[in-house]
PDB file of N, CA, C and O in Angstrom:
ATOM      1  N   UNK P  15       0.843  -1.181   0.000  1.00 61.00           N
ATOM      2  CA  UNK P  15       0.000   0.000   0.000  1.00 61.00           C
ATOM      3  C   UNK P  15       0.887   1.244   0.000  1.00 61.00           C
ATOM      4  O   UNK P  15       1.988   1.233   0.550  1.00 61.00           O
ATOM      5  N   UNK P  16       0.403   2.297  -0.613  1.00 69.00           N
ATOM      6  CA  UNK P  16       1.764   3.588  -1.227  1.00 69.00           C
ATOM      7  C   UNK P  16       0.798   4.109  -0.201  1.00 69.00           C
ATOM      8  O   UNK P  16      -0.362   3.813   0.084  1.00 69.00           O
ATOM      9  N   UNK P  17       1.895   5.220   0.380  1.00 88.00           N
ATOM     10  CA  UNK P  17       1.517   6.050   1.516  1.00 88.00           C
ATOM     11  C   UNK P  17       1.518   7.735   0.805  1.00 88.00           C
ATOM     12  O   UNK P  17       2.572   8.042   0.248  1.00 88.00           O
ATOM     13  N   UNK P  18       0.621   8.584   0.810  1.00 94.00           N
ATOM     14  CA  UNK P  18       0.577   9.675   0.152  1.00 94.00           C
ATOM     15  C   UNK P  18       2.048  10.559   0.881  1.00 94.00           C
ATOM     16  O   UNK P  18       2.525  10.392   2.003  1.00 94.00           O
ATOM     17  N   UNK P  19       2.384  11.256   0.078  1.00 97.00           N
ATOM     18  CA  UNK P  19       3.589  12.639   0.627  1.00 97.00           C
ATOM     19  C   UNK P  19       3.701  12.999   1.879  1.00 97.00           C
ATOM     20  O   UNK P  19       2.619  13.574   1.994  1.00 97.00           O
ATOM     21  N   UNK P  20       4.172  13.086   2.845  1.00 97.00           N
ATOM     22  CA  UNK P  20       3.582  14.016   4.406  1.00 97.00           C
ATOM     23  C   UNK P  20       4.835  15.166   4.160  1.00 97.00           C
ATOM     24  O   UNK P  20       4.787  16.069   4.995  1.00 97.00           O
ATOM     25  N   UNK P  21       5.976  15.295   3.134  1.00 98.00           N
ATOM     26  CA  UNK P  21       6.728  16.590   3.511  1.00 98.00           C
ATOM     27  C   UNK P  21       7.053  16.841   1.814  1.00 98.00           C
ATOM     28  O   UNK P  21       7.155  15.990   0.931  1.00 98.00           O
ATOM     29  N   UNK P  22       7.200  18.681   1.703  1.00 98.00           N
ATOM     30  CA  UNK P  22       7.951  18.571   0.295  1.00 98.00           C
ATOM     31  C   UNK P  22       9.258  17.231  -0.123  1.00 98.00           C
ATOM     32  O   UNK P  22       9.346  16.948  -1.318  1.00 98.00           O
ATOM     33  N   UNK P  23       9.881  16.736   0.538  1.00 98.00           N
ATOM     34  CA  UNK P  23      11.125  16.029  -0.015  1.00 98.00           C
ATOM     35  C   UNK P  23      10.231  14.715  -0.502  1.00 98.00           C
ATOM     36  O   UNK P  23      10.615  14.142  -1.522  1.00 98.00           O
ATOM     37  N   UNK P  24       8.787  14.101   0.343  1.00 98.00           N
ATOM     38  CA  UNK P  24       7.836  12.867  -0.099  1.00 98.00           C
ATOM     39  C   UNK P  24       7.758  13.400  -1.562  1.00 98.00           C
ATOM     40  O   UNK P  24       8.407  13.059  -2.550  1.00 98.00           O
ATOM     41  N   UNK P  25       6.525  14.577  -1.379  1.00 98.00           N
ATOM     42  CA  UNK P  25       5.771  15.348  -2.691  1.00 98.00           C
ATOM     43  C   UNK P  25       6.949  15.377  -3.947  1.00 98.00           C
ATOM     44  O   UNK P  25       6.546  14.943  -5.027  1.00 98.00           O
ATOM     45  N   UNK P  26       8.471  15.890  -3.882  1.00 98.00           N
ATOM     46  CA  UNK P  26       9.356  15.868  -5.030  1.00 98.00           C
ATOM     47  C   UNK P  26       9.619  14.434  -5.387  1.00 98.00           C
ATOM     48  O   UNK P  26       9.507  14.189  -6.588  1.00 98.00           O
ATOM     49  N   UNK P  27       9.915  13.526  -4.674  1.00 98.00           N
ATOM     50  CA  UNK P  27       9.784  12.332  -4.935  1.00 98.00           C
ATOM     51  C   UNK P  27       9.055  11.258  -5.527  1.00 98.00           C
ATOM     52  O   UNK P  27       9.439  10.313  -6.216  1.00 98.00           O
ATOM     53  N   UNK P  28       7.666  11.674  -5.026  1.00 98.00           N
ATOM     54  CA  UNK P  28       6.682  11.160  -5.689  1.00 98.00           C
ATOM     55  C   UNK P  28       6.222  11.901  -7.310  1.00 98.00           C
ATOM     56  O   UNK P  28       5.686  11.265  -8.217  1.00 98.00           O
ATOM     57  N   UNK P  29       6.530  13.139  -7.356  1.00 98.00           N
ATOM     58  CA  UNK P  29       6.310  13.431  -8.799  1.00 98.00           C
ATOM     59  C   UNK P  29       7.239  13.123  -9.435  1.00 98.00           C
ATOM     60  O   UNK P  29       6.935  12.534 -10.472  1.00 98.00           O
ATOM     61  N   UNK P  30       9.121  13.383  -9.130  1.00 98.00           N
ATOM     62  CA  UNK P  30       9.818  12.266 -10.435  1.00 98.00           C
ATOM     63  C   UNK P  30       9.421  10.791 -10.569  1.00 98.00           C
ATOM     64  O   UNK P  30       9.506  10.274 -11.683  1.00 98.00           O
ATOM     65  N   UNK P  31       8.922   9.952  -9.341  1.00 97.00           N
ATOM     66  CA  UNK P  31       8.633   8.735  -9.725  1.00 97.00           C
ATOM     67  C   UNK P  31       7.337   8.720 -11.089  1.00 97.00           C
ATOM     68  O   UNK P  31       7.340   7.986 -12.077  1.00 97.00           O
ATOM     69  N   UNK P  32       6.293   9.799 -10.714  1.00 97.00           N
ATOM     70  CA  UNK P  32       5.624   9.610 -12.040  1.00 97.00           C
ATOM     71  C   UNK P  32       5.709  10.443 -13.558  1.00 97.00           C
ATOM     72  O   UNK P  32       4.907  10.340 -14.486  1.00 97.00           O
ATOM     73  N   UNK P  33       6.871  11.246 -13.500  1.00 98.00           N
ATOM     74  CA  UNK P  33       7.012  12.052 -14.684  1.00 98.00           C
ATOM     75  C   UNK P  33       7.069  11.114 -15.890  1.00 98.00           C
ATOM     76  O   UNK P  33       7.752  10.116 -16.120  1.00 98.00           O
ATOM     77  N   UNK P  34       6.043  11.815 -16.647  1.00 98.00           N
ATOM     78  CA  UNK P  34       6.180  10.995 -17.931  1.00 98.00           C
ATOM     79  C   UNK P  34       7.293  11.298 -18.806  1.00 98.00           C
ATOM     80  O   UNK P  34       8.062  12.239 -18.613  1.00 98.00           O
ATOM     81  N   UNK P  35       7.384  10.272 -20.020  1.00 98.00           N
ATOM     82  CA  UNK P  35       8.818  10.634 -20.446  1.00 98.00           C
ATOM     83  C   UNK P  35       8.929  11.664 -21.406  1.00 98.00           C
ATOM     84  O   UNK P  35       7.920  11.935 -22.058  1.00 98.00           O
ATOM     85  N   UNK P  36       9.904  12.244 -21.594  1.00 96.00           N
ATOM     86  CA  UNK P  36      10.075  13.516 -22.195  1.00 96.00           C
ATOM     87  C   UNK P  36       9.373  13.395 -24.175  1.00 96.00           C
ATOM     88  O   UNK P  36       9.314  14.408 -24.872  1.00 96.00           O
ATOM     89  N   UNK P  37       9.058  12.364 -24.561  1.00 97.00           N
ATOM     90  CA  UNK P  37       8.765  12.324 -25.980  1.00 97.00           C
ATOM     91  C   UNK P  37       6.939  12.090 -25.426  1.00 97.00           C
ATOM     92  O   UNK P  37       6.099  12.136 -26.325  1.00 97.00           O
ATOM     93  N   UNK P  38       6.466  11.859 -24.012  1.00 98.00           N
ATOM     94  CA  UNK P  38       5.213  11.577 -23.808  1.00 98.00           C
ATOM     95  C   UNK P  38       3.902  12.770 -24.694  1.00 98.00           C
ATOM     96  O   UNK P  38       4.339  13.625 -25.464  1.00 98.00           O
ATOM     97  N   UNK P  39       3.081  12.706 -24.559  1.00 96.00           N
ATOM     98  CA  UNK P  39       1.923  13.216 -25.239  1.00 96.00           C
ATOM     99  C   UNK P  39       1.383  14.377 -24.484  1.00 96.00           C
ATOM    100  O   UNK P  39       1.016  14.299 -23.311  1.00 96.00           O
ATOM    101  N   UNK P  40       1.348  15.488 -25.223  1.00 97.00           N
ATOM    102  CA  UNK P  40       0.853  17.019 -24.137  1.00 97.00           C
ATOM    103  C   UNK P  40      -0.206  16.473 -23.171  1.00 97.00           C
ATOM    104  O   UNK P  40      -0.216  16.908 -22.019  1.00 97.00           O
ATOM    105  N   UNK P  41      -0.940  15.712 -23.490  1.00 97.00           N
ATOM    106  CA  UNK P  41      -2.391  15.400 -22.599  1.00 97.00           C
ATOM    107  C   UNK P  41      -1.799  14.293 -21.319  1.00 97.00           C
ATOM    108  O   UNK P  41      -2.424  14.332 -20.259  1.00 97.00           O
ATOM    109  N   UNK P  42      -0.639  13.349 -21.422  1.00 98.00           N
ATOM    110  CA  UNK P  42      -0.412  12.734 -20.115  1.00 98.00           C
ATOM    111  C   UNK P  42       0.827  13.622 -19.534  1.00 98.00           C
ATOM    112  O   UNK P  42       1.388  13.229 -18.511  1.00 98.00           O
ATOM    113  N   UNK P  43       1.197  14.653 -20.094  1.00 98.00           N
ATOM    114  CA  UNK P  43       2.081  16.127 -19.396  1.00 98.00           C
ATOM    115  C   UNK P  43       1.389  16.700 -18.730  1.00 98.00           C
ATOM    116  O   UNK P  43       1.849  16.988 -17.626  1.00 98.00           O
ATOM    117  N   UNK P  44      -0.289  17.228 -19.105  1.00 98.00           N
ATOM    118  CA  UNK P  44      -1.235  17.962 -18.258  1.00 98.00           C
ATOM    119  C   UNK P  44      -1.987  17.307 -17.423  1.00 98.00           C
ATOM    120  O   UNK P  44      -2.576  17.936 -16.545  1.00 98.00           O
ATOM    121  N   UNK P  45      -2.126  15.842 -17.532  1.00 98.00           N
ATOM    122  CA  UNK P  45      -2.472  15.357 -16.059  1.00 98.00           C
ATOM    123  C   UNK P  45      -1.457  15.016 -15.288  1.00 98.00           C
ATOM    124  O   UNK P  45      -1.624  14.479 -14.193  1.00 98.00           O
ATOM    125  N   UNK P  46      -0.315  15.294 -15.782  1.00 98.00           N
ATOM    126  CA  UNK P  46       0.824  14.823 -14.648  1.00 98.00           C
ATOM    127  C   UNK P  46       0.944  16.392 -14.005  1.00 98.00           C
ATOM    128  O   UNK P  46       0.823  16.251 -12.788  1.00 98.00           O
ATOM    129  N   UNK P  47       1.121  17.733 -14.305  1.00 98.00           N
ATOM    130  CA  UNK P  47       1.010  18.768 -13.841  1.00 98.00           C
ATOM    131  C   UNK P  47      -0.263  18.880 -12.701  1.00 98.00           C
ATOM    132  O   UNK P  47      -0.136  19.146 -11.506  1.00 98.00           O
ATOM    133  N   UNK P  48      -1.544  18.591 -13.452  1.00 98.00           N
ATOM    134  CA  UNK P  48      -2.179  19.133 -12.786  1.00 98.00           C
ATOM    135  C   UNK P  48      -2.537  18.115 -11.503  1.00 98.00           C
ATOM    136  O   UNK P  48      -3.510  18.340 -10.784  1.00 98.00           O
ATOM    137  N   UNK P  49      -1.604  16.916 -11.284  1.00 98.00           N
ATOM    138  CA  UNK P  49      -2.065  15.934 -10.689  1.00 98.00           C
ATOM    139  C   UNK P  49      -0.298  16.501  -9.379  1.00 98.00           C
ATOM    140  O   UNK P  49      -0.349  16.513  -8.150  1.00 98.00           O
ATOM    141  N   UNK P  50       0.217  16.650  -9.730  1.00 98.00           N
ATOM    142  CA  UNK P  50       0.829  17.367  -8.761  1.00 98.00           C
ATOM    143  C   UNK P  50       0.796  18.928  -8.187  1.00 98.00           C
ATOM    144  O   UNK P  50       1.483  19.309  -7.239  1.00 98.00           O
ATOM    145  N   UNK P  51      -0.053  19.689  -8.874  1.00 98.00           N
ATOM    146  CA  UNK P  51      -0.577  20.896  -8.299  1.00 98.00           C
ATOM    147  C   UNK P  51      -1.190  20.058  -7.297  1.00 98.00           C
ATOM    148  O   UNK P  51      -0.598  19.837  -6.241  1.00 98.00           O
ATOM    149  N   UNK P  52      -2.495  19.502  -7.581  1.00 98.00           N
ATOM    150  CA  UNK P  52      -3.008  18.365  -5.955  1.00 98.00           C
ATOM    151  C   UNK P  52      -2.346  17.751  -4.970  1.00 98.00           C
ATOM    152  O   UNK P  52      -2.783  17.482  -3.851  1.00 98.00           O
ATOM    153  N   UNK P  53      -1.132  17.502  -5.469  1.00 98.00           N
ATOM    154  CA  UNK P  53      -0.674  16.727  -4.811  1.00 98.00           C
ATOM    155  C   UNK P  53       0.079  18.298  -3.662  1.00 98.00           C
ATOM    156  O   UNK P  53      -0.448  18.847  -2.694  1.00 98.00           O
ATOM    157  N   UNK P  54       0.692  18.425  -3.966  1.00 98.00           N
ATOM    158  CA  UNK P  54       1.548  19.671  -3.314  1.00 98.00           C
ATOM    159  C   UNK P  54       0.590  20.580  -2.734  1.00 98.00           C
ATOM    160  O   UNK P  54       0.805  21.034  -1.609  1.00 98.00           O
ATOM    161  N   UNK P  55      -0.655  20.958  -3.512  1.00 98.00           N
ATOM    162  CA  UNK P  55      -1.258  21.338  -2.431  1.00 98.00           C
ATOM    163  C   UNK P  55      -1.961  20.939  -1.376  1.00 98.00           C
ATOM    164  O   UNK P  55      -2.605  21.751  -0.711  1.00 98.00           O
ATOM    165  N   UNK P  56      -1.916  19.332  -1.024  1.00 97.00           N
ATOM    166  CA  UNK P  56      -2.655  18.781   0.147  1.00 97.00           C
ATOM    167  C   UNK P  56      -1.265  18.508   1.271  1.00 97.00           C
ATOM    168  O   UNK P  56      -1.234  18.478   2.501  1.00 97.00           O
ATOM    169  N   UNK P  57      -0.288  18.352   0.336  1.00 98.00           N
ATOM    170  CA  UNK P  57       1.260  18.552   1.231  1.00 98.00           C
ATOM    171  C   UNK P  57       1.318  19.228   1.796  1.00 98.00           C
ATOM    172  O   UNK P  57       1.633  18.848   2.924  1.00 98.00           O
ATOM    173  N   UNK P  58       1.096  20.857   1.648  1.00 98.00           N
ATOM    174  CA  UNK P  58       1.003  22.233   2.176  1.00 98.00           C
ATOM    175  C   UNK P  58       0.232  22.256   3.438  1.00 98.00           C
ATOM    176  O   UNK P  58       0.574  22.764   4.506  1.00 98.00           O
ATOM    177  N   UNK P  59      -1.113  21.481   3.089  1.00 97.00           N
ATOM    178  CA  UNK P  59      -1.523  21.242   4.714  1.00 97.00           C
ATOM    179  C   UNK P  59      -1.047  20.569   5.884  1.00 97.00           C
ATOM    180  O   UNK P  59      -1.398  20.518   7.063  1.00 97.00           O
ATOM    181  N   UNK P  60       0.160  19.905   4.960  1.00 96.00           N
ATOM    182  CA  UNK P  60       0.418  18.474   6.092  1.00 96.00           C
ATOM    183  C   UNK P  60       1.733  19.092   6.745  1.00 96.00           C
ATOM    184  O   UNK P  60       1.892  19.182   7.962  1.00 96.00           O
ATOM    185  N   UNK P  61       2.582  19.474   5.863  1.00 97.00           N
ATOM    186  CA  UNK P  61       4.065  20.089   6.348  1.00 97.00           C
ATOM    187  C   UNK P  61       4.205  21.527   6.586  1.00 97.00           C
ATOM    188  O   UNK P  61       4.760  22.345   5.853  1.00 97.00           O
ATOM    189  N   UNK P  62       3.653  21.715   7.660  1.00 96.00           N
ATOM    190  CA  UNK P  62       3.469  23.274   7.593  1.00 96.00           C
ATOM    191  C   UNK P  62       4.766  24.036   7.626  1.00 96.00           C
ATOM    192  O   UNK P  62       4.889  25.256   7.522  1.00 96.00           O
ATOM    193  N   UNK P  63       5.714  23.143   7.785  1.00 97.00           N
ATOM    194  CA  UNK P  63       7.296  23.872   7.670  1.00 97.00           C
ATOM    195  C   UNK P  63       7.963  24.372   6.256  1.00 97.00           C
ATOM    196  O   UNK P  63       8.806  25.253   6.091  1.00 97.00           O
ATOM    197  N   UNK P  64       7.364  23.588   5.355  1.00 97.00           N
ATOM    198  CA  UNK P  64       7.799  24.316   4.226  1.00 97.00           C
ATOM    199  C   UNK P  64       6.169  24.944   3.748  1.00 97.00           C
ATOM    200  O   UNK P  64       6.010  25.149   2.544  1.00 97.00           O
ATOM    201  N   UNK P  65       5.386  25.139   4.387  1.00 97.00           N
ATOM    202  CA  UNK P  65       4.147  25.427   3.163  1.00 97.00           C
ATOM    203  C   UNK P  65       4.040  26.334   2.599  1.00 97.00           C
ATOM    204  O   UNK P  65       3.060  26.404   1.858  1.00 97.00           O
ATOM    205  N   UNK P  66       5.074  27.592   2.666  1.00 97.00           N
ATOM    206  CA  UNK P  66       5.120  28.812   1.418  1.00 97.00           C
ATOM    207  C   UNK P  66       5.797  28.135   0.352  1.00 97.00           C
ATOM    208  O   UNK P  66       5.597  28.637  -0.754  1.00 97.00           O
ATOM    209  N   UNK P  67       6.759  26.845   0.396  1.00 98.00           N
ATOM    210  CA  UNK P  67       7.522  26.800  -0.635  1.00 98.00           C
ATOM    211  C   UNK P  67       6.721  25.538  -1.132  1.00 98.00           C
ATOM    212  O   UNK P  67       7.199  25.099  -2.178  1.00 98.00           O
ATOM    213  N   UNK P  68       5.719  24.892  -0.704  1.00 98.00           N
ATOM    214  CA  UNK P  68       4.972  24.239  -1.208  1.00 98.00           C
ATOM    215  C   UNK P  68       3.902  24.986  -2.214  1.00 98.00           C
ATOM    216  O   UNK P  68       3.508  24.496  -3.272  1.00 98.00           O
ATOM    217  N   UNK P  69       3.467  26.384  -1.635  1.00 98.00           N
ATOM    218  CA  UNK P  69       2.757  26.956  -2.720  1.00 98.00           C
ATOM    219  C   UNK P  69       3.198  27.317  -3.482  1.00 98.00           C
ATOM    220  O   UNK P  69       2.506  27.413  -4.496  1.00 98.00           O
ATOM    221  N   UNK P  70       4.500  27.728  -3.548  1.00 98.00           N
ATOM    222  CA  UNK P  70       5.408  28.030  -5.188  1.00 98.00           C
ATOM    223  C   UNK P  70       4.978  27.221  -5.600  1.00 98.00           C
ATOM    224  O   UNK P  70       4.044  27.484  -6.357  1.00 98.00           O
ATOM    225  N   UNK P  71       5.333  25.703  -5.410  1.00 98.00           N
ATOM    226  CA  UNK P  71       5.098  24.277  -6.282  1.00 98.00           C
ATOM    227  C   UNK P  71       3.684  24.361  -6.725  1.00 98.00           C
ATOM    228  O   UNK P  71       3.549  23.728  -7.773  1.00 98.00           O
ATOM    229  N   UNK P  72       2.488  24.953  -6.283  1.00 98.00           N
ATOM    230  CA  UNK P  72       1.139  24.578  -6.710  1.00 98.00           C
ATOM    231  C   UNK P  72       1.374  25.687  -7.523  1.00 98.00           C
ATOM    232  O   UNK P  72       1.078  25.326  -8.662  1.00 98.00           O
ATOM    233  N   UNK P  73       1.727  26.775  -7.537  1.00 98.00           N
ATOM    234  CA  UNK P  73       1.290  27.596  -8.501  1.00 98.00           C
ATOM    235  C   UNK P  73       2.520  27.393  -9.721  1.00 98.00           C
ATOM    236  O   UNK P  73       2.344  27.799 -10.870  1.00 98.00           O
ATOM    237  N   UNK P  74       3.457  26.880  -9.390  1.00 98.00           N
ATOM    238  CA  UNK P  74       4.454  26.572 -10.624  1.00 98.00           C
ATOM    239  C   UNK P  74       3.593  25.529 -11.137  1.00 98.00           C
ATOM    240  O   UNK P  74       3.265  25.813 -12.289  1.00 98.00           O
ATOM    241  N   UNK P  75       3.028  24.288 -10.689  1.00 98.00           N
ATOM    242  CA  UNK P  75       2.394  23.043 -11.620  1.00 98.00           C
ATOM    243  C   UNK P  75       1.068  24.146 -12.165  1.00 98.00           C
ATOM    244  O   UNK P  75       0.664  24.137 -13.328  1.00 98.00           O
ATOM    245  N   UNK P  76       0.653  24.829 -11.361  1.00 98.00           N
ATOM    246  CA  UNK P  76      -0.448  24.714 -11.949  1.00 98.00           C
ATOM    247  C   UNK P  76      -0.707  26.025 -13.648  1.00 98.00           C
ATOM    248  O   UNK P  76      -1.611  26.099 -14.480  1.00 98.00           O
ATOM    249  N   UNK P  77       0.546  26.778 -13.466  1.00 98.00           N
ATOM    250  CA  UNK P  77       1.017  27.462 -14.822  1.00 98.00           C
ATOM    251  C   UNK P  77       1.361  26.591 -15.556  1.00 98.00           C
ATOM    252  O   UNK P  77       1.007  26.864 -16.703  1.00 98.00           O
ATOM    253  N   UNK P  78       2.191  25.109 -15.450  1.00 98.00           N
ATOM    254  CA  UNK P  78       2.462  24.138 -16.591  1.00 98.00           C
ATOM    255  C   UNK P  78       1.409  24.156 -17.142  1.00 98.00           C
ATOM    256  O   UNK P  78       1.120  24.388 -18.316  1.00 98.00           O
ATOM    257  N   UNK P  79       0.641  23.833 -16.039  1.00 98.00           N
ATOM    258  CA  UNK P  79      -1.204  22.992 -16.662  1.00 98.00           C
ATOM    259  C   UNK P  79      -1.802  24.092 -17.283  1.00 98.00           C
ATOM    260  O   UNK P  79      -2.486  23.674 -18.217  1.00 98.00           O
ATOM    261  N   UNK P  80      -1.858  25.393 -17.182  1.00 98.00           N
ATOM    262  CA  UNK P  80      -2.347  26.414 -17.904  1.00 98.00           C
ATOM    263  C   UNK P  80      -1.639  26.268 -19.362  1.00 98.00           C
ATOM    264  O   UNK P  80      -2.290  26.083 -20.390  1.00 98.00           O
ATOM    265  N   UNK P  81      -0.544  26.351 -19.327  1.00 98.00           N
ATOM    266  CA  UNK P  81       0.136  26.475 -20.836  1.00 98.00           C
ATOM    267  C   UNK P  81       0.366  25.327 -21.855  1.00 98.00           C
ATOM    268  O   UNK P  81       0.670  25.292 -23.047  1.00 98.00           O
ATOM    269  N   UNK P  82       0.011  24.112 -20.598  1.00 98.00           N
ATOM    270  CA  UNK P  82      -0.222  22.890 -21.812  1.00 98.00           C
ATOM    271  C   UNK P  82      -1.811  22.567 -22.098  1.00 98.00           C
ATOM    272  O   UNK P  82      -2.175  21.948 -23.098  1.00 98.00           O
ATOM    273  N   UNK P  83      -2.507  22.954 -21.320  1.00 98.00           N
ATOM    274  CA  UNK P  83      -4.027  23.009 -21.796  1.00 98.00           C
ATOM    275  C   UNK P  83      -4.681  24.260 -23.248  1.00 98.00           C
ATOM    276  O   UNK P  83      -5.600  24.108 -24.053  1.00 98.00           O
ATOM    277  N   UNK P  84      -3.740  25.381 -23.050  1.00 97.00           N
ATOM    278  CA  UNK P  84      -3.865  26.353 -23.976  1.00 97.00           C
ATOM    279  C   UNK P  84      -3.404  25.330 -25.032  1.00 97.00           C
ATOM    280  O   UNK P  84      -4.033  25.272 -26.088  1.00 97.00           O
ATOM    281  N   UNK P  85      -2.610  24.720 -24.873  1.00 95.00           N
ATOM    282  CA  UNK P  85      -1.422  24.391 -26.774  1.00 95.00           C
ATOM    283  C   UNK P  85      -2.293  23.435 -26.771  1.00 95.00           C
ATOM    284  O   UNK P  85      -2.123  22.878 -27.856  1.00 95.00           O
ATOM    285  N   UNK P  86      -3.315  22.782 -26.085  1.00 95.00           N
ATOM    286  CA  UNK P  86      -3.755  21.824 -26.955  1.00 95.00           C
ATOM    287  C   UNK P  86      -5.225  22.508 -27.019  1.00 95.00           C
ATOM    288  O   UNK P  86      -5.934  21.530 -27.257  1.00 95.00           O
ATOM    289  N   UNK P  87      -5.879  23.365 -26.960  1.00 95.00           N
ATOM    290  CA  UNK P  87      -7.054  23.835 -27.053  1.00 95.00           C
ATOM    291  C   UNK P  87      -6.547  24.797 -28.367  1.00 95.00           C
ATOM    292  O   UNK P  87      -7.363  24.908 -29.282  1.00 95.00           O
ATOM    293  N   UNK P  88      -5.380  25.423 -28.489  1.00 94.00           N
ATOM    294  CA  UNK P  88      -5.222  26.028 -29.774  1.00 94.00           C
ATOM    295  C   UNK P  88      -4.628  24.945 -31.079  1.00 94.00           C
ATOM    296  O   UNK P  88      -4.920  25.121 -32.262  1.00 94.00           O
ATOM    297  N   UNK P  89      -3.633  23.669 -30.505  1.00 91.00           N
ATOM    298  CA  UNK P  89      -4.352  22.633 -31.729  1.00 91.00           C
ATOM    299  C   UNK P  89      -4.884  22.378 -32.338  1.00 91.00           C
ATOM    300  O   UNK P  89      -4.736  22.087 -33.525  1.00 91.00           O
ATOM    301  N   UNK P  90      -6.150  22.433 -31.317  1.00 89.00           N
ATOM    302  CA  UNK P  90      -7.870  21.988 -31.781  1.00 89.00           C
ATOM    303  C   UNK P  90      -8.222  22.986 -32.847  1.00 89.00           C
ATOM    304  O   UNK P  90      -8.409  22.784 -34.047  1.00 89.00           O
ATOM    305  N   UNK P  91      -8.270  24.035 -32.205  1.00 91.00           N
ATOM    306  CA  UNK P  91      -8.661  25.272 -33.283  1.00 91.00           C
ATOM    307  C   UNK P  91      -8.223  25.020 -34.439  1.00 91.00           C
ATOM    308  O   UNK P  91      -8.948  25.346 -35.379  1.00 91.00           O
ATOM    309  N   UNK P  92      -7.150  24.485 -34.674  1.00 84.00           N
ATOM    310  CA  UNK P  92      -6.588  24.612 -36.043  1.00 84.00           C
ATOM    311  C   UNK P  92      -6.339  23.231 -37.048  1.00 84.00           C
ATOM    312  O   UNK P  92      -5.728  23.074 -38.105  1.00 84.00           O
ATOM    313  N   UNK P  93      -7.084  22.377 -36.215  1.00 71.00           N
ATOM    314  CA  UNK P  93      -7.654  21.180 -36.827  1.00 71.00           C
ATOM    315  C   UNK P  93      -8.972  21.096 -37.336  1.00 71.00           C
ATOM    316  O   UNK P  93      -9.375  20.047 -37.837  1.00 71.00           O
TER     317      UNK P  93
END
């Protein structure tokens, strides 16, 4: 049984274990972003010792997820 993050050093850990690989598909890039914005931000509640530098991390994933949801919504447009 996998035990969720309890400190930023869990939360960094657990997102290189699931980074997809660098040739992966914009759409499993934006659920891997936006699946660690969640993740880091339920960390933030748990480790209150780093939790300003845990919210960098939610708002850094969660600009990935903004700018890979745009490139594939402007794809579309042009398909």
């Amino acid at each position: 049984m996998k035990t969720e993050p309890q400190t930023l050093r869990d939360a960094h850990t657990d997102a290189a274990s699931r980074r997809p690989r660098p040739e992966a598909d914009v759409s499993e890039w934006l659920t891997f972003h936006r699946a660690n914005a969640r993740m880091y931000r339920e960390v933030s509640e748990v480790d209150r010792w780093h939790h300003h530098e845990l919210k960098y991390w939610v708002g850094f994933e969660e600009r990935k997820a903004e700018e890979l949801a745009a490139r594939i919504a402007a794809a579309r447009t042009r398909s």
